[in-house]
C-alpha cells in the first residue's frame, strides 16, 4: 500500500504524538537518553527551587525560577514530541501495511497435507481435514490452504499448487503475480490475496516475527534497538554532558570564592547554573537523535523497502561496492531486435519481411521486438497469421529454431549453427558474409538470429540488451560519491564487456555462478569494502548472507529473504541505489544536527556567563555582545532558544538533510558551512530576537 | 609584534620543522625495529639489555599486557624516586647535606616525574641531593618520556595493523626510544649546552666573592653547582621541564647564552613535532602526520602571537603612569615584569607558549607576571589537553583522540559511519576517547574547586581576587594535563596542595594513556576500510580546520566559565 506523502504535521499524527510526549515524561523512559535525563532532573530541581522560593526564602525571584523551570520542562516535552512524531509517522506507515491481514481466518490442516493418498477437492487441492484458525494463532511449520479470495495469513512458502496472487496491498502493483511451489517463486507474503487456483502454504514466520513486524519494532522508540553508531554517538554526548555538568557544578565554589575575594555580589544562583547546564549539553541532538533514527527507517519503508535492522540502514550508507544483476537492473528484462543485416543480394526490406513473417506467431518479447522493428523501419504491417493459413513452429530445445510454415515456403530463424545445418539439409549453403555478420553481432554483445527460407539465407537480425534509460547517469553519480558498480551476468565475457561499457559500470563478473559471486563479495570485503547486492533466488542466499547490505526481492524465495537484511516490496533491483542514498541521508542528518548542536554553545555562553557573574564582576558585562536586556531575560532567552530550536528542527530530523551526490570532501565543506557556521551564528540572532520579544512583552 | 619577534618566531618554526622531519622518519625506523646507524653501533647494548631483562624482541603484547607493563614500570619508578627522596639524607652524593624530603613533597615529586609532568613544588638546588637528581629525577626524565613514546607507538600500530591482537612490546619500545632517540639527542644537546657554559660538575657549591658586597659581613656568596647540563638537556627534550635550578632556564648557569636559549627552546618542541612525521610514516601515509603537525602548528602560532602581542603592548596601568614601554633602539619594550632582561618579550613569550603547548613546563620567565591576556595563552594551551605538540608521545596520542572525535562528529556529514585512517569508530573507541578528554578536564575543574574550598591551598596564594583564582586554575591545569609549568606566585609545597596536585597528575597521565592503549588494542583488531571518493579525506586543509575547531571548541567550552572568573575578568579590568 503506497501511502500518499503525508504532510509533515498531519493532525491525525500530531494529536497522538502530543499525548505521547507527556507519557514519555516517565523518568524510566528518559533513562534511555542520558542527555535528556539531565534536562529532566534539571527541570525537577528548578521546580523544587521554585516551590522553595514561592513558599519561603528563594535564591532568586519565584517568577524567574518558574519561567526557567517551565521552559526546561518544555525542552523535555519537545524532545519527547520529536520522538513521538517520528514514531507515529513510522507506525502509521507500518499500520497501513499490517491492517491488510488482521482478522484473517486461516484454514489450517490438521494432518500433513503433503502425505500421499489424501482426498482431493474438485479443484485438486488437498481436501477435508482443516480447521479455521485466526492468523495470529498460527505457528511456524503449520500448513494452511489458501483458495481464491483467501488472504495469506502470515509469511510462508508455497509447498504445493500454483496460484495467481494479488500483492497490491504490499507492493502497490495491481497486476497479479504467479506463486507456485518449488523454484524461485514460492515465497508468499502475509496480507496478500489469492485470486485464482490454490496454494498449500507452510508458515515460515511466527505472527509477530514477520519482516513487517520487525520493521514496526524498528520505528517504535521504546523497543528500538540502538544501532552501533547511535550508541557511539550517545556515549560521546554523554561524555560531553558530564564535562559540562562538572564545568557548571564547579562554578558554584568558584563563584563563592570570587565573591569572597571581590567582596561584592552573591554566588551564582542554582537556577542559573541549571539553565547554563541545559543550554550547554547537546540537547538539540540529544532530543532529536532517536527521531532521526526512526525517521530513517520510515523513509526506507516509504521507499517500500523493509529493513530488518537499523544497522543495515547505516551499513547502506557505508557501502562502496554495488553488485547489480544485469537483467532487470541494468538492462530491460529482454533483448530486443535493433538491426537487420541482409545477406549479399538481399534487400534489407526483404530480410525484414521474412523476419517478421517468421516471428508473427512468436509471442516471446524477442519475437515481438522483431515484428515491431520491421514495422517501424519499413512500415511492414503485421499480417494475420491465420489469414495466411500458416502453421507456427515453436522454438524447441532440440531444433533451436522457430518459424512458420506457409503454404508455399517454410521460414525459420535461429542460432547460426542451427540454421546452417537446416539450410544445408535443404540443399543450401551459409554465405560467408552472413557468418561474419553473425559473429560480429555476437562480439558486440548482441545475439544474432539468422533468418532463412529453406535453402535461401536472408540475413541476420541483431538482438541486443537494452540498457535502461538514465542508468548510466546514476552510475556516474555513484562513482562521484565513491561507489563502484559491478555488473553480474551469466553472459560470456565478450557480451558482458560490451554491455558493461554501454551501461557505464565500473566492472563486471561474467559467466557468474553463485560460487563466483560469493567469492567476489569475500574478496572485496577482505580489501575493506562494504558490499551491497540484490537477489531473489535460493542460490543467491549464500551471497546475500555474506553481503553487508543484501536486498532480497519480495518475489524471491523465503531462503533469499531470510539471508538478506532488507526486502524490497516492489522487487525492483534498481532500488539498491535508493537504499544507499537513504542510508547516507540518515547519517548526514545525524552528523549535521550534532555539529549544529555543539556549535550553538558558543552563543549561549555569551548570553549566560555575563548574566551569571555580573553582580560579582561587573567587568564581565563586556562579554554580553548581544546587549541583552537584563541578566534574567538573557538567561531565559537562552533557555527558550534552546527549547524552541528542537521544535524548529523536527521537520529537518524527520525529512532528513538533503543528500547531494558529491565527493566526501565537497559534501563535508558544504555541510560544515551550513550546520557548523550556521550553528555558530543562528543562536546569536535567535537569542537576541527572543530577548527583544520578552522585553516588548514586558516579561 | 616587533620585527625582532617576527624574525625570532619565524626562524624558530623554520628550524624546528626542518629538524623534526628527519628526526621523525628516523624515529619511525627505530620504533619499527628497522636498521639504522645507531642500531649498528649499539645493537649489542640493546640485545644485552633485553637478555638481562629476559625480554624477547619478538614477544608482541596485546594492549592489556602492554598497559600492564607500562603501569608496572611506572609504579616501580615512582616508588624508587619516593624512596630516594626519603632516604637521601643517609645516601651518598649529597655534598650539601640536604635532609630527607617530606612525605607529601616526596609523593608529589615522585608522581610528578613518573608522569612526565615535572611539576616542582620544591627548589631543586636546595631540596634534592645529587643522587636524587641523577638517579631519580634524571632517569625518570628519560624513561617517562620514553614511556610516552611507547604509548604513542602502540596507537600508531593500532592504526597500521589489521586484525591482530597485539600492539608491540612495551619493553622493546621503551628501550629503543631511550637508547636510540632520547639518549643520543640529550648527549649532543648536553655537550652543546656545556660549550655555552651550562654547568656540569659534581661539586656542591662555589663560594665566590661579591662584586658589590651587600655588606662587610658577607663578602662572598654561595652559588649552587651540579650536573646541570645533562639534566637540562633531557628536561627540554623529554618535555619534562623540571629544572636543575629553581628559576629554571631563567638561571644564567642553566641558560647562559642566546645560542643555549635557542637550542633549549628548540628542544622543547623537537620530539613532539618529529613524532607527527613518525606517525605518518608508521601508518604509511606521510600526509596524515603532516596534517596533524599543521593543525598543531596553526594553533601554536595563534597562541604565541596573541601572547607576544599582549606582552609587547605592556601594562596599561604603567602606560597610564607615564612609563615608556614602547620598543625602541634602547629597549625591547613591553611588559618586562617577571622577564629576564636578556630574553625580553619575544624569547619569553615564545618560550612560555612553547613550554605550555608541549607539556614541558620549563620556564625562562615568570608567567604569573604576564598581562592577563598574555598569561591566558599558556593556561589555555594546557587546558586544551596538552595536544598542541604536547608531551613526548602523549601530545600526539592526545591529538589523535581529538582527531577521532572530530571525525566522529563531522565524518557522519559525508554520509558514512565515521572512520579514521580506515578504522571504523565504534562505541568502544568513543567510550575511551570520551575518557581521554573527560578525565583531565574533570581533574582541572574538580581540583580547582577543592583548592578554592581549602583554606590551606588558599593560604598559598600570593594575590587576592581574580588573579588568586588564576593561580589556582593554572596549578590544577598544569598538574592534570601533566605539564608541570608553574604560574609562580602559588606556594604549592603544602601537604594538601602537594597531595591534590599529585593525584591530579596521576589522573591526567593514566586517565589518558590507558584508554589510548585500549583504543590501540581495538583498532589493531579491526580490518581496514578501503578509502575512496566517498571517504572523508583526513589530510587536507578542510580536516586541519575541523581538527583545530574541535580542539579549540572542546577546550574553550569546558573552561570558558572558569576562565571568565580568572584571567578574562582580569583582562577586562585592565583594559
PDB file of C-alpha atoms in Angstrom, chain B residues 77-287:
ATOM      1  CA  UNK B  77      59.913   4.227  39.069  1.00  0.00           C
ATOM      2  CA  UNK B  78      57.511   6.147  41.268  1.00  0.00           C
ATOM      3  CA  UNK B  79      58.375   4.034  44.273  1.00  0.00           C
ATOM      4  CA  UNK B  80      62.127   4.323  43.669  1.00  0.00           C
ATOM      5  CA  UNK B  81      62.019   8.101  43.385  1.00  0.00           C
ATOM      6  CA  UNK B  82      59.949   8.295  46.543  1.00  0.00           C
ATOM      7  CA  UNK B  83      62.444   6.157  48.452  1.00  0.00           C
ATOM      8  CA  UNK B  84      65.441   8.102  47.152  1.00  0.00           C
ATOM      9  CA  UNK B  85      63.949  11.351  48.409  1.00  0.00           C
ATOM     10  CA  UNK B  86      63.013   9.942  51.768  1.00  0.00           C
ATOM     11  CA  UNK B  87      66.434   8.384  52.280  1.00  0.00           C
ATOM     12  CA  UNK B  88      68.669  10.961  50.606  1.00  0.00           C
ATOM     13  CA  UNK B  89      69.987  12.151  53.967  1.00  0.00           C
ATOM     14  CA  UNK B  90      71.776   8.839  54.537  1.00  0.00           C
ATOM     15  CA  UNK B  91      72.632   8.112  50.909  1.00  0.00           C
ATOM     16  CA  UNK B  92      75.843   9.237  49.170  1.00  0.00           C
ATOM     17  CA  UNK B  93      76.304  12.078  46.662  1.00  0.00           C
ATOM     18  CA  UNK B  94      74.783  14.628  48.975  1.00  0.00           C
ATOM     19  CA  UNK B  95      77.550  17.231  49.274  1.00  0.00           C
ATOM     20  CA  UNK B  96      75.168  19.919  50.513  1.00  0.00           C
ATOM     21  CA  UNK B  97      73.960  17.605  53.301  1.00  0.00           C
ATOM     22  CA  UNK B  98      70.294  18.011  52.396  1.00  0.00           C
ATOM     23  CA  UNK B  99      67.816  16.264  54.714  1.00  0.00           C
ATOM     24  CA  UNK B 100      65.076  13.781  53.767  1.00  0.00           C
ATOM     25  CA  UNK B 101      62.210  15.228  51.756  1.00  0.00           C
ATOM     26  CA  UNK B 102      58.813  15.463  53.494  1.00  0.00           C
ATOM     27  CA  UNK B 103      56.370  12.631  52.664  1.00  0.00           C
ATOM     28  CA  UNK B 104      53.834  14.776  50.798  1.00  0.00           C
ATOM     29  CA  UNK B 105      56.513  16.519  48.782  1.00  0.00           C
ATOM     30  CA  UNK B 106      58.228  13.206  48.058  1.00  0.00           C
ATOM     31  CA  UNK B 107      54.894  11.776  46.838  1.00  0.00           C
ATOM     32  CA  UNK B 108      54.208  14.826  44.722  1.00  0.00           C
ATOM     33  CA  UNK B 109      57.677  14.768  43.200  1.00  0.00           C
ATOM     34  CA  UNK B 110      57.716  11.020  42.581  1.00  0.00           C
ATOM     35  CA  UNK B 111      54.352  11.206  40.796  1.00  0.00           C
ATOM     36  CA  UNK B 112      55.414  14.321  39.002  1.00  0.00           C
ATOM     37  CA  UNK B 113      58.472  12.724  37.450  1.00  0.00           C
ATOM     38  CA  UNK B 114      56.871   9.350  36.737  1.00  0.00           C
ATOM     39  CA  UNK B 115      54.030  11.032  34.849  1.00  0.00           C
ATOM     40  CA  UNK B 116      56.321  13.254  32.781  1.00  0.00           C
ATOM     41  CA  UNK B 117      54.756  16.262  34.493  1.00  0.00           C
ATOM     42  CA  UNK B 118      57.779  17.505  36.361  1.00  0.00           C
ATOM     43  CA  UNK B 119      55.818  19.885  38.477  1.00  0.00           C
ATOM     44  CA  UNK B 120      58.234  21.123  41.089  1.00  0.00           C
ATOM     45  CA  UNK B 121      56.872  22.050  44.457  1.00  0.00           C
ATOM     46  CA  UNK B 122      60.443  22.499  45.619  1.00  0.00           C
ATOM     47  CA  UNK B 123      63.555  24.453  44.751  1.00  0.00           C
ATOM     48  CA  UNK B 124      65.851  21.944  43.065  1.00  0.00           C
ATOM     49  CA  UNK B 125      69.246  23.032  44.285  1.00  0.00           C
ATOM     50  CA  UNK B 126      68.104  23.435  47.886  1.00  0.00           C
ATOM     51  CA  UNK B 127      65.983  20.296  48.289  1.00  0.00           C
ATOM     52  CA  UNK B 128      67.289  17.381  46.236  1.00  0.00           C
ATOM     53  CA  UNK B 129      70.668  15.685  46.625  1.00  0.00           C
ATOM     54  CA  UNK B 130      72.783  14.967  43.549  1.00  0.00           C
ATOM     55  CA  UNK B 131      71.889  11.296  43.887  1.00  0.00           C
ATOM     56  CA  UNK B 132      68.165  12.049  43.910  1.00  0.00           C
ATOM     57  CA  UNK B 133      68.536  14.406  40.987  1.00  0.00           C
ATOM     58  CA  UNK B 134      70.568  11.989  38.884  1.00  0.00           C
ATOM     59  CA  UNK B 135      69.372   8.519  39.788  1.00  0.00           C
ATOM     60  CA  UNK B 136      65.815   9.542  40.487  1.00  0.00           C
ATOM     61  CA  UNK B 137      64.791  12.593  38.568  1.00  0.00           C
ATOM     62  CA  UNK B 138      67.101  12.476  35.546  1.00  0.00           C
ATOM     63  CA  UNK B 139      66.420   8.779  34.997  1.00  0.00           C
ATOM     64  CA  UNK B 140      62.687   9.456  35.178  1.00  0.00           C
ATOM     65  CA  UNK B 141      63.150  12.342  32.765  1.00  0.00           C
ATOM     66  CA  UNK B 142      64.313   9.791  30.222  1.00  0.00           C
ATOM     67  CA  UNK B 143      62.018   6.899  30.901  1.00  0.00           C
ATOM     68  CA  UNK B 144      58.799   8.857  31.458  1.00  0.00           C
ATOM     69  CA  UNK B 145      59.366  10.428  28.061  1.00  0.00           C
ATOM     70  CA  UNK B 146      60.217   7.046  26.576  1.00  0.00           C
ATOM     71  CA  UNK B 147      57.037   5.595  28.101  1.00  0.00           C
ATOM     72  CA  UNK B 148      55.084   8.349  26.360  1.00  0.00           C
ATOM     73  CA  UNK B 149      56.694   7.426  23.049  1.00  0.00           C
ATOM     74  CA  UNK B 150      55.855   3.780  23.729  1.00  0.00           C
ATOM     75  CA  UNK B 151      52.157   4.503  24.237  1.00  0.00           C
ATOM     76  CA  UNK B 152      52.201   6.578  21.069  1.00  0.00           C
ATOM     77  CA  UNK B 153      53.891   3.734  19.195  1.00  0.00           C
ATOM     78  CA  UNK B 154      51.143   1.374  20.357  1.00  0.00           C
ATOM     79  CA  UNK B 155      48.326   3.506  18.996  1.00  0.00           C
ATOM     80  CA  UNK B 156      50.213   4.180  15.754  1.00  0.00           C
ATOM     81  CA  UNK B 157      50.460   0.411  15.338  1.00  0.00           C
ATOM     82  CA  UNK B 158      46.768   0.134  16.168  1.00  0.00           C
ATOM     83  CA  UNK B 159      46.081   2.233  13.096  1.00  0.00           C
ATOM     84  CA  UNK B 160      48.535   0.496  10.798  1.00  0.00           C
ATOM     85  CA  UNK B 161      47.873  -3.095  11.812  1.00  0.00           C
ATOM     86  CA  UNK B 162      44.954  -5.177  10.660  1.00  0.00           C
ATOM     87  CA  UNK B 163      43.169  -7.878  12.521  1.00  0.00           C
ATOM     88  CA  UNK B 164      45.899  -8.621  15.030  1.00  0.00           C
ATOM     89  CA  UNK B 165      45.673  -8.890  18.763  1.00  0.00           C
ATOM     90  CA  UNK B 166      48.977  -7.195  19.543  1.00  0.00           C
ATOM     91  CA  UNK B 167      50.275  -3.636  19.581  1.00  0.00           C
ATOM     92  CA  UNK B 168      54.015  -4.213  20.052  1.00  0.00           C
ATOM     93  CA  UNK B 169      56.197  -4.772  23.091  1.00  0.00           C
ATOM     94  CA  UNK B 170      56.348  -2.077  25.745  1.00  0.00           C
ATOM     95  CA  UNK B 171      59.805  -3.144  26.896  1.00  0.00           C
ATOM     96  CA  UNK B 172      61.222  -3.061  23.400  1.00  0.00           C
ATOM     97  CA  UNK B 173      59.668   0.327  22.645  1.00  0.00           C
ATOM     98  CA  UNK B 174      60.850   1.752  25.955  1.00  0.00           C
ATOM     99  CA  UNK B 175      64.390   0.530  25.461  1.00  0.00           C
ATOM    100  CA  UNK B 176      64.705   1.584  21.846  1.00  0.00           C
ATOM    101  CA  UNK B 177      63.256   5.060  22.263  1.00  0.00           C
ATOM    102  CA  UNK B 178      65.564   5.698  25.225  1.00  0.00           C
ATOM    103  CA  UNK B 179      68.643   4.184  23.664  1.00  0.00           C
ATOM    104  CA  UNK B 180      68.311   5.457  20.116  1.00  0.00           C
ATOM    105  CA  UNK B 181      66.319   8.669  20.406  1.00  0.00           C
ATOM    106  CA  UNK B 182      66.426  10.294  23.829  1.00  0.00           C
ATOM    107  CA  UNK B 183      69.963   9.405  24.942  1.00  0.00           C
ATOM    108  CA  UNK B 184      71.818  10.391  21.760  1.00  0.00           C
ATOM    109  CA  UNK B 185      69.841  13.628  21.392  1.00  0.00           C
ATOM    110  CA  UNK B 186      70.425  14.533  25.047  1.00  0.00           C
ATOM    111  CA  UNK B 187      74.072  13.702  24.758  1.00  0.00           C
ATOM    112  CA  UNK B 188      74.503  16.034  21.816  1.00  0.00           C
ATOM    113  CA  UNK B 189      72.422  18.778  23.404  1.00  0.00           C
ATOM    114  CA  UNK B 190      74.202  18.479  26.767  1.00  0.00           C
ATOM    115  CA  UNK B 191      77.570  18.858  25.063  1.00  0.00           C
ATOM    116  CA  UNK B 192      76.302  21.873  23.154  1.00  0.00           C
ATOM    117  CA  UNK B 193      74.994  23.400  26.363  1.00  0.00           C
ATOM    118  CA  UNK B 194      78.245  22.770  28.208  1.00  0.00           C
ATOM    119  CA  UNK B 195      80.027  24.533  25.379  1.00  0.00           C
ATOM    120  CA  UNK B 196      77.809  27.523  26.097  1.00  0.00           C
ATOM    121  CA  UNK B 197      78.673  27.484  29.770  1.00  0.00           C
ATOM    122  CA  UNK B 198      75.941  25.449  31.412  1.00  0.00           C
ATOM    123  CA  UNK B 199      77.488  23.863  34.496  1.00  0.00           C
ATOM    124  CA  UNK B 200      78.156  20.136  34.682  1.00  0.00           C
ATOM    125  CA  UNK B 201      80.019  19.165  37.839  1.00  0.00           C
ATOM    126  CA  UNK B 202      79.711  17.006  40.909  1.00  0.00           C
ATOM    127  CA  UNK B 203      80.925  19.691  43.289  1.00  0.00           C
ATOM    128  CA  UNK B 204      78.238  21.013  45.560  1.00  0.00           C
ATOM    129  CA  UNK B 205      78.712  24.742  45.563  1.00  0.00           C
ATOM    130  CA  UNK B 206      81.133  27.520  44.960  1.00  0.00           C
ATOM    131  CA  UNK B 207      81.988  30.343  47.274  1.00  0.00           C
ATOM    132  CA  UNK B 208      82.683  33.427  45.246  1.00  0.00           C
ATOM    133  CA  UNK B 209      83.274  36.996  46.318  1.00  0.00           C
ATOM    134  CA  UNK B 210      80.548  39.512  45.571  1.00  0.00           C
ATOM    135  CA  UNK B 211      81.397  42.159  43.009  1.00  0.00           C
ATOM    136  CA  UNK B 212      79.365  44.557  45.068  1.00  0.00           C
ATOM    137  CA  UNK B 213      79.141  43.046  48.567  1.00  0.00           C
ATOM    138  CA  UNK B 214      75.826  43.858  50.243  1.00  0.00           C
ATOM    139  CA  UNK B 215      77.736  44.432  53.462  1.00  0.00           C
ATOM    140  CA  UNK B 216      81.136  43.871  55.068  1.00  0.00           C
ATOM    141  CA  UNK B 217      79.937  40.769  56.979  1.00  0.00           C
ATOM    142  CA  UNK B 218      79.009  38.941  53.725  1.00  0.00           C
ATOM    143  CA  UNK B 219      81.982  39.261  51.400  1.00  0.00           C
ATOM    144  CA  UNK B 220      81.160  36.063  49.496  1.00  0.00           C
ATOM    145  CA  UNK B 221      78.085  34.387  48.087  1.00  0.00           C
ATOM    146  CA  UNK B 222      77.282  30.719  47.623  1.00  0.00           C
ATOM    147  CA  UNK B 223      76.438  29.522  44.140  1.00  0.00           C
ATOM    148  CA  UNK B 224      74.868  26.092  43.839  1.00  0.00           C
ATOM    149  CA  UNK B 225      76.531  23.865  41.251  1.00  0.00           C
ATOM    150  CA  UNK B 226      75.905  20.367  39.999  1.00  0.00           C
ATOM    151  CA  UNK B 227      75.333  18.176  36.980  1.00  0.00           C
ATOM    152  CA  UNK B 228      73.001  20.679  35.352  1.00  0.00           C
ATOM    153  CA  UNK B 229      73.723  20.364  31.615  1.00  0.00           C
ATOM    154  CA  UNK B 230      72.833  16.668  31.440  1.00  0.00           C
ATOM    155  CA  UNK B 231      69.582  17.254  33.258  1.00  0.00           C
ATOM    156  CA  UNK B 232      68.716  20.386  31.312  1.00  0.00           C
ATOM    157  CA  UNK B 233      69.180  18.589  28.001  1.00  0.00           C
ATOM    158  CA  UNK B 234      66.668  15.855  28.778  1.00  0.00           C
ATOM    159  CA  UNK B 235      64.277  18.140  30.659  1.00  0.00           C
ATOM    160  CA  UNK B 236      63.917  20.116  27.437  1.00  0.00           C
ATOM    161  CA  UNK B 237      63.911  17.210  25.009  1.00  0.00           C
ATOM    162  CA  UNK B 238      61.655  14.936  27.045  1.00  0.00           C
ATOM    163  CA  UNK B 239      59.026  17.659  27.688  1.00  0.00           C
ATOM    164  CA  UNK B 240      59.873  17.282  31.338  1.00  0.00           C
ATOM    165  CA  UNK B 241      60.663  20.789  32.404  1.00  0.00           C
ATOM    166  CA  UNK B 242      61.961  20.090  35.879  1.00  0.00           C
ATOM    167  CA  UNK B 243      64.880  22.475  36.058  1.00  0.00           C
ATOM    168  CA  UNK B 244      68.065  21.949  37.982  1.00  0.00           C
ATOM    169  CA  UNK B 245      67.688  25.381  39.464  1.00  0.00           C
ATOM    170  CA  UNK B 246      64.531  26.734  40.980  1.00  0.00           C
ATOM    171  CA  UNK B 247      64.213  29.542  38.449  1.00  0.00           C
ATOM    172  CA  UNK B 248      64.699  27.006  35.705  1.00  0.00           C
ATOM    173  CA  UNK B 249      66.004  28.292  32.381  1.00  0.00           C
ATOM    174  CA  UNK B 250      65.994  31.880  33.566  1.00  0.00           C
ATOM    175  CA  UNK B 251      69.102  30.967  35.624  1.00  0.00           C
ATOM    176  CA  UNK B 252      72.318  32.048  33.914  1.00  0.00           C
ATOM    177  CA  UNK B 253      74.018  28.772  34.749  1.00  0.00           C
ATOM    178  CA  UNK B 254      71.178  26.792  33.227  1.00  0.00           C
ATOM    179  CA  UNK B 255      70.758  29.009  30.183  1.00  0.00           C
ATOM    180  CA  UNK B 256      73.727  31.328  29.691  1.00  0.00           C
ATOM    181  CA  UNK B 257      73.762  32.480  26.044  1.00  0.00           C
ATOM    182  CA  UNK B 258      71.418  33.309  23.144  1.00  0.00           C
ATOM    183  CA  UNK B 259      72.505  30.091  21.451  1.00  0.00           C
ATOM    184  CA  UNK B 260      71.813  27.982  24.536  1.00  0.00           C
ATOM    185  CA  UNK B 261      68.438  29.679  24.778  1.00  0.00           C
ATOM    186  CA  UNK B 262      67.619  28.900  21.149  1.00  0.00           C
ATOM    187  CA  UNK B 263      68.753  25.294  21.491  1.00  0.00           C
ATOM    188  CA  UNK B 264      66.775  24.738  24.662  1.00  0.00           C
ATOM    189  CA  UNK B 265      63.738  26.331  23.060  1.00  0.00           C
ATOM    190  CA  UNK B 266      64.156  24.136  20.022  1.00  0.00           C
ATOM    191  CA  UNK B 267      64.461  21.053  22.193  1.00  0.00           C
ATOM    192  CA  UNK B 268      61.054  21.731  23.780  1.00  0.00           C
ATOM    193  CA  UNK B 269      59.057  21.072  20.624  1.00  0.00           C
ATOM    194  CA  UNK B 270      61.542  18.991  18.630  1.00  0.00           C
ATOM    195  CA  UNK B 271      60.438  15.458  19.523  1.00  0.00           C
ATOM    196  CA  UNK B 272      56.682  16.178  19.722  1.00  0.00           C
ATOM    197  CA  UNK B 273      56.868  17.735  16.246  1.00  0.00           C
ATOM    198  CA  UNK B 274      59.041  14.936  14.903  1.00  0.00           C
ATOM    199  CA  UNK B 275      56.620  12.272  16.139  1.00  0.00           C
ATOM    200  CA  UNK B 276      53.996  13.625  13.724  1.00  0.00           C
ATOM    201  CA  UNK B 277      56.270  12.622  10.878  1.00  0.00           C
ATOM    202  CA  UNK B 278      56.884   9.343  12.669  1.00  0.00           C
ATOM    203  CA  UNK B 279      53.154   8.735  12.778  1.00  0.00           C
ATOM    204  CA  UNK B 280      52.720   9.444   9.084  1.00  0.00           C
ATOM    205  CA  UNK B 281      55.479   7.009   8.272  1.00  0.00           C
ATOM    206  CA  UNK B 282      54.149   4.322  10.610  1.00  0.00           C
ATOM    207  CA  UNK B 283      50.632   4.451   9.158  1.00  0.00           C
ATOM    208  CA  UNK B 284      52.194   4.514   5.692  1.00  0.00           C
ATOM    209  CA  UNK B 285      50.686   7.836   4.717  1.00  0.00           C
ATOM    210  CA  UNK B 286      53.009  10.775   5.351  1.00  0.00           C
ATOM    211  CA  UNK B 287      50.211  13.240   4.618  1.00  0.00           C
TER     212      UNK B 287
END
